[in-house]
Amino acid sequence: MPTKTLRIPTTDGQADAFAAFPDHGEPHPGVLIYADGFGIRPVLREMARELAGHGYYVLVPNLFYRHGPAPLIELPEHIGAEVRPALMAQLMPLIEAHTAERVRRDADAYLGFLTTQPEVAAGPVAVTGYCIGGLLAMRTAAAHPGQVAAVAAFHGPVGADGPDTLAEITAQVHFGHAESDLTPEALSELNRALDAAKVDYTSEIYPGTVHGFTMSDTDAFDPAALQRHWDRLLPLLDRTLTNS
């Protein structure tokens, strides 16, 4: 599986990024992945390679490039409960500095870069995100309704911006929520807001999961939920990109 380390020009500098794509000549639909707060690391590269193996050009930017190239903090091979508080204390100032305006500017740059790569086919793209990356994926889809055909977010605060963001989304949507993040009542409230905004969506709590369930380098990892994530994500991409 070919991979590249790239630099994406933005209005605030250059974002380092990782890309994976199939090892054959024709262009492929583009997918932008927003990582969780821990950023680009082996598990994200592996997920990008797996997705690329299904026929997509996958771009994973360093969300916090303004503070330096990834990795911005030293991460252990396994992020367990004993180290998470100290890591989050380092990451929270970066997350808080990543304002909605910065997200929008970066989304313009990331999508502009993605769609001009020679390995990327003309046409719509998809955006996926994990944890805080799920909110960034939502903001990107809302800001680029004519370009983003699919958006998926997993264990992310997708409703944080309220109904105005939902109303801007024309993409097909899948939300996979952690059971520890969202009560059934909160899920019903979110889904009513999606209905009111006339979003084409699926939105469900993955049973027995805790926040971060897709990430195999954390205590939150749930192999069955990760497979469920692929079972939801791949058909969404197939419907909206490869059959568009």
PDB file of C-alpha atoms in Angstrom:
ATOM      1  CA  MET A   1       0.000   0.000   0.000  1.00  0.00           C
ATOM      2  CA  PRO A   2       1.704   3.245  -1.102  1.00  0.00           C
ATOM      3  CA  THR A   3       1.923   5.965   1.533  1.00  0.00           C
ATOM      4  CA  LYS A   4       3.231   9.518   1.569  1.00  0.00           C
ATOM      5  CA  THR A   5       4.189  12.109   4.131  1.00  0.00           C
ATOM      6  CA  LEU A   6       2.954  15.452   2.816  1.00  0.00           C
ATOM      7  CA  ARG A   7       2.813  19.133   3.644  1.00  0.00           C
ATOM      8  CA  ILE A   8      -0.438  20.974   2.987  1.00  0.00           C
ATOM      9  CA  PRO A   9      -0.237  24.754   2.432  1.00  0.00           C
ATOM     10  CA  THR A  10      -2.717  26.638   4.644  1.00  0.00           C
ATOM     11  CA  THR A  11      -3.369  30.286   5.441  1.00  0.00           C
ATOM     12  CA  ASP A  12      -1.448  29.790   8.698  1.00  0.00           C
ATOM     13  CA  GLY A  13       1.531  27.770   7.473  1.00  0.00           C
ATOM     14  CA  GLN A  14       1.935  24.176   6.368  1.00  0.00           C
ATOM     15  CA  ALA A  15       0.182  21.166   7.851  1.00  0.00           C
ATOM     16  CA  ASP A  16       2.077  17.907   7.863  1.00  0.00           C
ATOM     17  CA  ALA A  17      -0.081  14.974   6.790  1.00  0.00           C
ATOM     18  CA  PHE A  18      -0.117  11.263   6.036  1.00  0.00           C
ATOM     19  CA  ALA A  19      -1.711   9.765   2.925  1.00  0.00           C
ATOM     20  CA  ALA A  20      -2.417   6.188   1.840  1.00  0.00           C
ATOM     21  CA  PHE A  21      -3.855   5.038  -1.478  1.00  0.00           C
ATOM     22  CA  PRO A  22      -4.226   1.915  -3.635  1.00  0.00           C
ATOM     23  CA  ASP A  23      -1.255   0.551  -5.543  1.00  0.00           C
ATOM     24  CA  HIS A  24      -2.668   0.861  -9.045  1.00  0.00           C
ATOM     25  CA  GLY A  25      -2.839   3.639 -11.540  1.00  0.00           C
ATOM     26  CA  GLU A  26      -6.353   5.009 -11.897  1.00  0.00           C
ATOM     27  CA  PRO A  27      -7.570   7.848  -9.628  1.00  0.00           C
ATOM     28  CA  HIS A  28      -9.652   6.982  -6.573  1.00  0.00           C
ATOM     29  CA  PRO A  29     -12.279   8.854  -4.535  1.00  0.00           C
ATOM     30  CA  GLY A  30     -10.840  11.008  -1.775  1.00  0.00           C
ATOM     31  CA  VAL A  31     -11.457  10.636   1.959  1.00  0.00           C
ATOM     32  CA  LEU A  32     -10.299  13.137   4.580  1.00  0.00           C
ATOM     33  CA  ILE A  33      -9.801  11.698   8.071  1.00  0.00           C
ATOM     34  CA  TYR A  34      -9.682  13.871  11.172  1.00  0.00           C
ATOM     35  CA  ALA A  35      -7.802  12.059  13.943  1.00  0.00           C
ATOM     36  CA  ASP A  36      -8.737  12.071  17.589  1.00  0.00           C
ATOM     37  CA  GLY A  37      -6.912  14.398  19.957  1.00  0.00           C
ATOM     38  CA  PHE A  38      -3.903  12.096  20.200  1.00  0.00           C
ATOM     39  CA  GLY A  39      -3.239  12.753  16.530  1.00  0.00           C
ATOM     40  CA  ILE A  40      -1.348  10.953  13.795  1.00  0.00           C
ATOM     41  CA  ARG A  41       0.292   7.806  15.144  1.00  0.00           C
ATOM     42  CA  PRO A  42       0.619   4.143  14.126  1.00  0.00           C
ATOM     43  CA  VAL A  43      -3.041   3.253  14.755  1.00  0.00           C
ATOM     44  CA  LEU A  44      -4.244   6.131  12.546  1.00  0.00           C
ATOM     45  CA  ARG A  45      -1.805   5.193   9.804  1.00  0.00           C
ATOM     46  CA  GLU A  46      -3.025   1.602   9.942  1.00  0.00           C
ATOM     47  CA  MET A  47      -6.669   2.696   9.728  1.00  0.00           C
ATOM     48  CA  ALA A  48      -5.829   4.906   6.750  1.00  0.00           C
ATOM     49  CA  ARG A  49      -4.069   2.019   5.018  1.00  0.00           C
ATOM     50  CA  GLU A  50      -7.010  -0.299   5.660  1.00  0.00           C
ATOM     51  CA  LEU A  51      -9.461   2.203   4.216  1.00  0.00           C
ATOM     52  CA  ALA A  52      -7.188   2.821   1.231  1.00  0.00           C
ATOM     53  CA  GLY A  53      -7.234  -0.920   0.590  1.00  0.00           C
ATOM     54  CA  HIS A  54     -10.941  -0.601  -0.205  1.00  0.00           C
ATOM     55  CA  GLY A  55     -10.193   1.779  -3.070  1.00  0.00           C
ATOM     56  CA  TYR A  56      -9.815   5.260  -1.581  1.00  0.00           C
ATOM     57  CA  TYR A  57      -7.154   7.951  -1.384  1.00  0.00           C
ATOM     58  CA  VAL A  58      -7.017   8.739   2.337  1.00  0.00           C
ATOM     59  CA  LEU A  59      -5.548  11.963   3.749  1.00  0.00           C
ATOM     60  CA  VAL A  60      -4.883  12.406   7.489  1.00  0.00           C
ATOM     61  CA  PRO A  61      -3.658  15.905   8.425  1.00  0.00           C
ATOM     62  CA  ASN A  62      -2.003  16.940  11.670  1.00  0.00           C
ATOM     63  CA  LEU A  63      -4.789  19.001  13.226  1.00  0.00           C
ATOM     64  CA  PHE A  64      -2.466  20.950  15.481  1.00  0.00           C
ATOM     65  CA  TYR A  65       0.248  21.793  12.957  1.00  0.00           C
ATOM     66  CA  ARG A  66       0.361  25.404  14.187  1.00  0.00           C
ATOM     67  CA  HIS A  67       2.126  24.069  17.286  1.00  0.00           C
ATOM     68  CA  GLY A  68       4.588  21.871  15.371  1.00  0.00           C
ATOM     69  CA  PRO A  69       4.749  18.615  13.398  1.00  0.00           C
ATOM     70  CA  ALA A  70       3.239  15.382  14.685  1.00  0.00           C
ATOM     71  CA  PRO A  71       3.753  13.897  17.174  1.00  0.00           C
ATOM     72  CA  LEU A  72       3.386  17.005  19.322  1.00  0.00           C
ATOM     73  CA  ILE A  73       3.611  15.066  22.567  1.00  0.00           C
ATOM     74  CA  GLU A  74       5.344  11.834  23.369  1.00  0.00           C
ATOM     75  CA  LEU A  75       2.839   8.990  23.319  1.00  0.00           C
ATOM     76  CA  PRO A  76       3.324   5.526  24.802  1.00  0.00           C
ATOM     77  CA  GLU A  77       2.613   2.485  22.649  1.00  0.00           C
ATOM     78  CA  HIS A  78      -0.506   1.917  24.748  1.00  0.00           C
ATOM     79  CA  ILE A  79      -2.564   4.791  26.146  1.00  0.00           C
ATOM     80  CA  GLY A  80      -3.917   3.426  29.393  1.00  0.00           C
ATOM     81  CA  ALA A  81      -5.934   5.001  32.172  1.00  0.00           C
ATOM     82  CA  GLU A  82      -2.807   5.693  34.196  1.00  0.00           C
ATOM     83  CA  VAL A  83      -1.283   8.010  31.576  1.00  0.00           C
ATOM     84  CA  ARG A  84      -4.397   9.516  29.980  1.00  0.00           C
ATOM     85  CA  PRO A  85      -4.887  12.417  32.465  1.00  0.00           C
ATOM     86  CA  ALA A  86      -1.322  13.687  31.990  1.00  0.00           C
ATOM     87  CA  LEU A  87      -1.581  13.376  28.207  1.00  0.00           C
ATOM     88  CA  MET A  88      -4.921  15.171  28.118  1.00  0.00           C
ATOM     89  CA  ALA A  89      -3.505  17.973  30.245  1.00  0.00           C
ATOM     90  CA  GLN A  90      -0.955  18.559  27.486  1.00  0.00           C
ATOM     91  CA  LEU A  91      -3.474  18.238  24.674  1.00  0.00           C
ATOM     92  CA  MET A  92      -6.372  20.313  25.990  1.00  0.00           C
ATOM     93  CA  PRO A  93      -4.713  23.699  25.343  1.00  0.00           C
ATOM     94  CA  LEU A  94      -4.166  22.639  21.712  1.00  0.00           C
ATOM     95  CA  ILE A  95      -7.776  21.466  21.358  1.00  0.00           C
ATOM     96  CA  GLU A  96      -9.122  24.648  22.934  1.00  0.00           C
ATOM     97  CA  ALA A  97      -6.980  26.809  20.623  1.00  0.00           C
ATOM     98  CA  HIS A  98      -8.392  25.016  17.578  1.00  0.00           C
ATOM     99  CA  THR A  99     -11.325  27.368  17.101  1.00  0.00           C
ATOM    100  CA  ALA A 100     -14.224  26.929  14.704  1.00  0.00           C
ATOM    101  CA  GLU A 101     -12.720  29.623  12.483  1.00  0.00           C
ATOM    102  CA  ARG A 102      -9.418  27.735  12.320  1.00  0.00           C
ATOM    103  CA  VAL A 103     -11.294  24.548  11.503  1.00  0.00           C
ATOM    104  CA  ARG A 104     -13.053  26.231   8.579  1.00  0.00           C
ATOM    105  CA  ARG A 105      -9.844  27.719   7.193  1.00  0.00           C
ATOM    106  CA  ASP A 106      -8.059  24.410   7.492  1.00  0.00           C
ATOM    107  CA  ALA A 107     -10.955  22.529   5.892  1.00  0.00           C
ATOM    108  CA  ASP A 108     -10.690  24.778   2.838  1.00  0.00           C
ATOM    109  CA  ALA A 109      -6.990  23.970   2.596  1.00  0.00           C
ATOM    110  CA  TYR A 110      -7.336  20.235   3.225  1.00  0.00           C
ATOM    111  CA  LEU A 111     -10.116  19.733   0.692  1.00  0.00           C
ATOM    112  CA  GLY A 112      -8.403  21.937  -1.862  1.00  0.00           C
ATOM    113  CA  PHE A 113      -5.234  19.884  -1.471  1.00  0.00           C
ATOM    114  CA  LEU A 114      -7.004  16.516  -1.458  1.00  0.00           C
ATOM    115  CA  THR A 115      -8.991  17.148  -4.618  1.00  0.00           C
ATOM    116  CA  THR A 116      -5.962  18.281  -6.614  1.00  0.00           C
ATOM    117  CA  GLN A 117      -3.814  15.234  -5.935  1.00  0.00           C
ATOM    118  CA  PRO A 118      -3.149  13.269  -9.121  1.00  0.00           C
ATOM    119  CA  GLU A 119      -4.256  10.020  -7.470  1.00  0.00           C
ATOM    120  CA  VAL A 120      -7.668  11.474  -6.529  1.00  0.00           C
ATOM    121  CA  ALA A 121     -10.655  11.126  -8.852  1.00  0.00           C
ATOM    122  CA  ALA A 122     -12.846  14.060  -9.757  1.00  0.00           C
ATOM    123  CA  GLY A 123     -16.135  14.234  -7.897  1.00  0.00           C
ATOM    124  CA  PRO A 124     -17.339  14.370  -4.306  1.00  0.00           C
ATOM    125  CA  VAL A 125     -15.285  13.408  -1.255  1.00  0.00           C
ATOM    126  CA  ALA A 126     -16.017  11.997   2.188  1.00  0.00           C
ATOM    127  CA  VAL A 127     -14.927  13.197   5.604  1.00  0.00           C
ATOM    128  CA  THR A 128     -14.615  11.027   8.704  1.00  0.00           C
ATOM    129  CA  GLY A 129     -13.555  11.867  12.219  1.00  0.00           C
ATOM    130  CA  TYR A 130     -12.863  10.319  15.591  1.00  0.00           C
ATOM    131  CA  CYS A 131     -13.472  11.967  18.980  1.00  0.00           C
ATOM    132  CA  ILE A 132     -12.866  15.721  18.497  1.00  0.00           C
ATOM    133  CA  GLY A 133     -12.248  14.888  14.844  1.00  0.00           C
ATOM    134  CA  GLY A 134     -15.930  13.987  14.555  1.00  0.00           C
ATOM    135  CA  LEU A 135     -16.881  17.578  15.328  1.00  0.00           C
ATOM    136  CA  LEU A 136     -14.322  18.806  12.789  1.00  0.00           C
ATOM    137  CA  ALA A 137     -15.790  16.451  10.197  1.00  0.00           C
ATOM    138  CA  MET A 138     -19.243  17.917  10.854  1.00  0.00           C
ATOM    139  CA  ARG A 139     -17.960  21.472  10.500  1.00  0.00           C
ATOM    140  CA  THR A 140     -16.202  20.565   7.257  1.00  0.00           C
ATOM    141  CA  ALA A 141     -19.307  18.955   5.776  1.00  0.00           C
ATOM    142  CA  ALA A 142     -21.414  21.963   6.781  1.00  0.00           C
ATOM    143  CA  ALA A 143     -18.968  24.400   5.189  1.00  0.00           C
ATOM    144  CA  HIS A 144     -18.676  22.413   1.936  1.00  0.00           C
ATOM    145  CA  PRO A 145     -22.144  21.031   1.198  1.00  0.00           C
ATOM    146  CA  GLY A 146     -21.583  20.757  -2.528  1.00  0.00           C
ATOM    147  CA  GLN A 147     -18.331  18.868  -2.172  1.00  0.00           C
ATOM    148  CA  VAL A 148     -18.709  16.521   0.819  1.00  0.00           C
ATOM    149  CA  ALA A 149     -21.051  13.659  -0.068  1.00  0.00           C
ATOM    150  CA  ALA A 150     -20.560  11.597   3.095  1.00  0.00           C
ATOM    151  CA  VAL A 151     -19.591  12.343   6.683  1.00  0.00           C
ATOM    152  CA  ALA A 152     -19.032   9.811   9.441  1.00  0.00           C
ATOM    153  CA  ALA A 153     -18.136  10.499  13.052  1.00  0.00           C
ATOM    154  CA  PHE A 154     -17.305   8.036  15.809  1.00  0.00           C
ATOM    155  CA  HIS A 155     -17.381   8.758  19.545  1.00  0.00           C
ATOM    156  CA  GLY A 156     -17.375  12.476  18.713  1.00  0.00           C
ATOM    157  CA  PRO A 157     -19.255  15.516  20.111  1.00  0.00           C
ATOM    158  CA  VAL A 158     -21.199  15.875  16.876  1.00  0.00           C
ATOM    159  CA  GLY A 159     -24.048  17.957  18.274  1.00  0.00           C
ATOM    160  CA  ALA A 160     -21.847  20.547  19.944  1.00  0.00           C
ATOM    161  CA  ASP A 161     -22.518  23.286  17.379  1.00  0.00           C
ATOM    162  CA  GLY A 162     -26.277  22.949  17.561  1.00  0.00           C
ATOM    163  CA  PRO A 163     -28.923  22.846  14.837  1.00  0.00           C
ATOM    164  CA  ASP A 164     -27.395  25.566  12.648  1.00  0.00           C
ATOM    165  CA  THR A 165     -24.540  23.284  11.603  1.00  0.00           C
ATOM    166  CA  LEU A 166     -26.896  20.367  10.986  1.00  0.00           C
ATOM    167  CA  ALA A 167     -29.026  22.541   8.723  1.00  0.00           C
ATOM    168  CA  GLU A 168     -26.058  23.161   6.401  1.00  0.00           C
ATOM    169  CA  ILE A 169     -25.258  19.481   5.814  1.00  0.00           C
ATOM    170  CA  THR A 170     -26.292  17.867   2.536  1.00  0.00           C
ATOM    171  CA  ALA A 171     -24.029  14.815   2.904  1.00  0.00           C
ATOM    172  CA  GLN A 172     -25.219  11.374   3.939  1.00  0.00           C
ATOM    173  CA  VAL A 173     -24.270  10.906   7.583  1.00  0.00           C
ATOM    174  CA  HIS A 174     -23.392   8.126  10.005  1.00  0.00           C
ATOM    175  CA  PHE A 175     -22.786   8.682  13.705  1.00  0.00           C
ATOM    176  CA  GLY A 176     -21.442   5.875  15.875  1.00  0.00           C
ATOM    177  CA  HIS A 177     -21.733   6.959  19.504  1.00  0.00           C
ATOM    178  CA  ALA A 178     -20.071   5.455  22.547  1.00  0.00           C
ATOM    179  CA  GLU A 179     -22.488   4.223  25.187  1.00  0.00           C
ATOM    180  CA  SER A 180     -20.481   6.151  27.784  1.00  0.00           C
ATOM    181  CA  ASP A 181     -20.855   9.408  25.809  1.00  0.00           C
ATOM    182  CA  LEU A 182     -24.560   9.519  25.048  1.00  0.00           C
ATOM    183  CA  THR A 183     -27.686   8.419  26.879  1.00  0.00           C
ATOM    184  CA  PRO A 184     -30.625   7.021  24.903  1.00  0.00           C
ATOM    185  CA  GLU A 185     -32.496  10.231  25.718  1.00  0.00           C
ATOM    186  CA  ALA A 186     -29.679  12.389  24.350  1.00  0.00           C
ATOM    187  CA  LEU A 187     -29.526  10.181  21.243  1.00  0.00           C
ATOM    188  CA  SER A 188     -33.246  10.711  20.668  1.00  0.00           C
ATOM    189  CA  GLU A 189     -32.808  14.473  21.034  1.00  0.00           C
ATOM    190  CA  LEU A 190     -29.917  14.506  18.548  1.00  0.00           C
ATOM    191  CA  ASN A 191     -31.835  12.371  16.069  1.00  0.00           C
ATOM    192  CA  ARG A 192     -34.871  14.656  16.311  1.00  0.00           C
ATOM    193  CA  ALA A 193     -32.590  17.579  15.444  1.00  0.00           C
ATOM    194  CA  LEU A 194     -31.242  15.628  12.456  1.00  0.00           C
ATOM    195  CA  ASP A 195     -34.799  14.895  11.352  1.00  0.00           C
ATOM    196  CA  ALA A 196     -35.736  18.568  11.669  1.00  0.00           C
ATOM    197  CA  ALA A 197     -32.706  19.514   9.554  1.00  0.00           C
ATOM    198  CA  LYS A 198     -33.748  16.909   6.958  1.00  0.00           C
ATOM    199  CA  VAL A 199     -30.359  15.164   7.130  1.00  0.00           C
ATOM    200  CA  ASP A 200     -30.049  11.728   5.506  1.00  0.00           C
ATOM    201  CA  TYR A 201     -28.504   9.872   8.442  1.00  0.00           C
ATOM    202  CA  THR A 202     -28.007   6.867  10.653  1.00  0.00           C
ATOM    203  CA  SER A 203     -27.144   7.582  14.274  1.00  0.00           C
ATOM    204  CA  GLU A 204     -26.747   4.869  16.865  1.00  0.00           C
ATOM    205  CA  ILE A 205     -25.101   3.983  20.142  1.00  0.00           C
ATOM    206  CA  TYR A 206     -22.640   1.112  19.765  1.00  0.00           C
ATOM    207  CA  PRO A 207     -23.581  -1.229  22.638  1.00  0.00           C
ATOM    208  CA  GLY A 208     -21.205  -1.638  25.547  1.00  0.00           C
ATOM    209  CA  THR A 209     -18.676   0.912  24.298  1.00  0.00           C
ATOM    210  CA  VAL A 210     -16.742   3.686  25.991  1.00  0.00           C
ATOM    211  CA  HIS A 211     -15.295   6.836  24.471  1.00  0.00           C
ATOM    212  CA  GLY A 212     -12.491   6.009  22.045  1.00  0.00           C
ATOM    213  CA  PHE A 213     -13.666   2.506  21.170  1.00  0.00           C
ATOM    214  CA  THR A 214     -12.127   2.513  17.654  1.00  0.00           C
ATOM    215  CA  MET A 215      -8.566   3.109  18.841  1.00  0.00           C
ATOM    216  CA  SER A 216      -6.619  -0.106  19.337  1.00  0.00           C
ATOM    217  CA  ASP A 217      -3.812   1.623  21.244  1.00  0.00           C
ATOM    218  CA  THR A 218      -6.113   2.659  24.126  1.00  0.00           C
ATOM    219  CA  ASP A 219      -7.949   0.986  27.002  1.00  0.00           C
ATOM    220  CA  ALA A 220     -11.211   2.011  25.318  1.00  0.00           C
ATOM    221  CA  PHE A 221     -10.664  -0.284  22.334  1.00  0.00           C
ATOM    222  CA  ASP A 222     -13.524  -2.614  21.463  1.00  0.00           C
ATOM    223  CA  PRO A 223     -12.755  -4.958  18.520  1.00  0.00           C
ATOM    224  CA  ALA A 224     -16.416  -5.696  17.823  1.00  0.00           C
ATOM    225  CA  ALA A 225     -17.259  -1.995  17.784  1.00  0.00           C
ATOM    226  CA  LEU A 226     -14.349  -1.275  15.447  1.00  0.00           C
ATOM    227  CA  GLN A 227     -15.723  -3.885  13.053  1.00  0.00           C
ATOM    228  CA  ARG A 228     -19.190  -2.354  13.380  1.00  0.00           C
ATOM    229  CA  HIS A 229     -17.574   0.979  12.451  1.00  0.00           C
ATOM    230  CA  TRP A 230     -16.186  -0.544   9.237  1.00  0.00           C
ATOM    231  CA  ASP A 231     -19.526  -2.242   8.539  1.00  0.00           C
ATOM    232  CA  ARG A 232     -21.218   1.171   8.661  1.00  0.00           C
ATOM    233  CA  LEU A 233     -18.495   3.281   7.046  1.00  0.00           C
ATOM    234  CA  LEU A 234     -17.651   1.221   3.976  1.00  0.00           C
ATOM    235  CA  PRO A 235     -21.218   0.939   2.590  1.00  0.00           C
ATOM    236  CA  LEU A 236     -21.678   4.690   3.190  1.00  0.00           C
ATOM    237  CA  LEU A 237     -18.598   5.454   1.108  1.00  0.00           C
ATOM    238  CA  ASP A 238     -19.604   2.972  -1.556  1.00  0.00           C
ATOM    239  CA  ARG A 239     -23.046   4.567  -1.920  1.00  0.00           C
ATOM    240  CA  THR A 240     -21.871   8.147  -2.016  1.00  0.00           C
ATOM    241  CA  LEU A 241     -18.482   8.022  -3.741  1.00  0.00           C
ATOM    242  CA  THR A 242     -17.874   4.957  -5.874  1.00  0.00           C
ATOM    243  CA  ASN A 243     -21.463   4.908  -7.183  1.00  0.00           C
ATOM    244  CA  SER A 244     -21.841   8.655  -7.548  1.00  0.00           C
TER     245      SER A 244
END
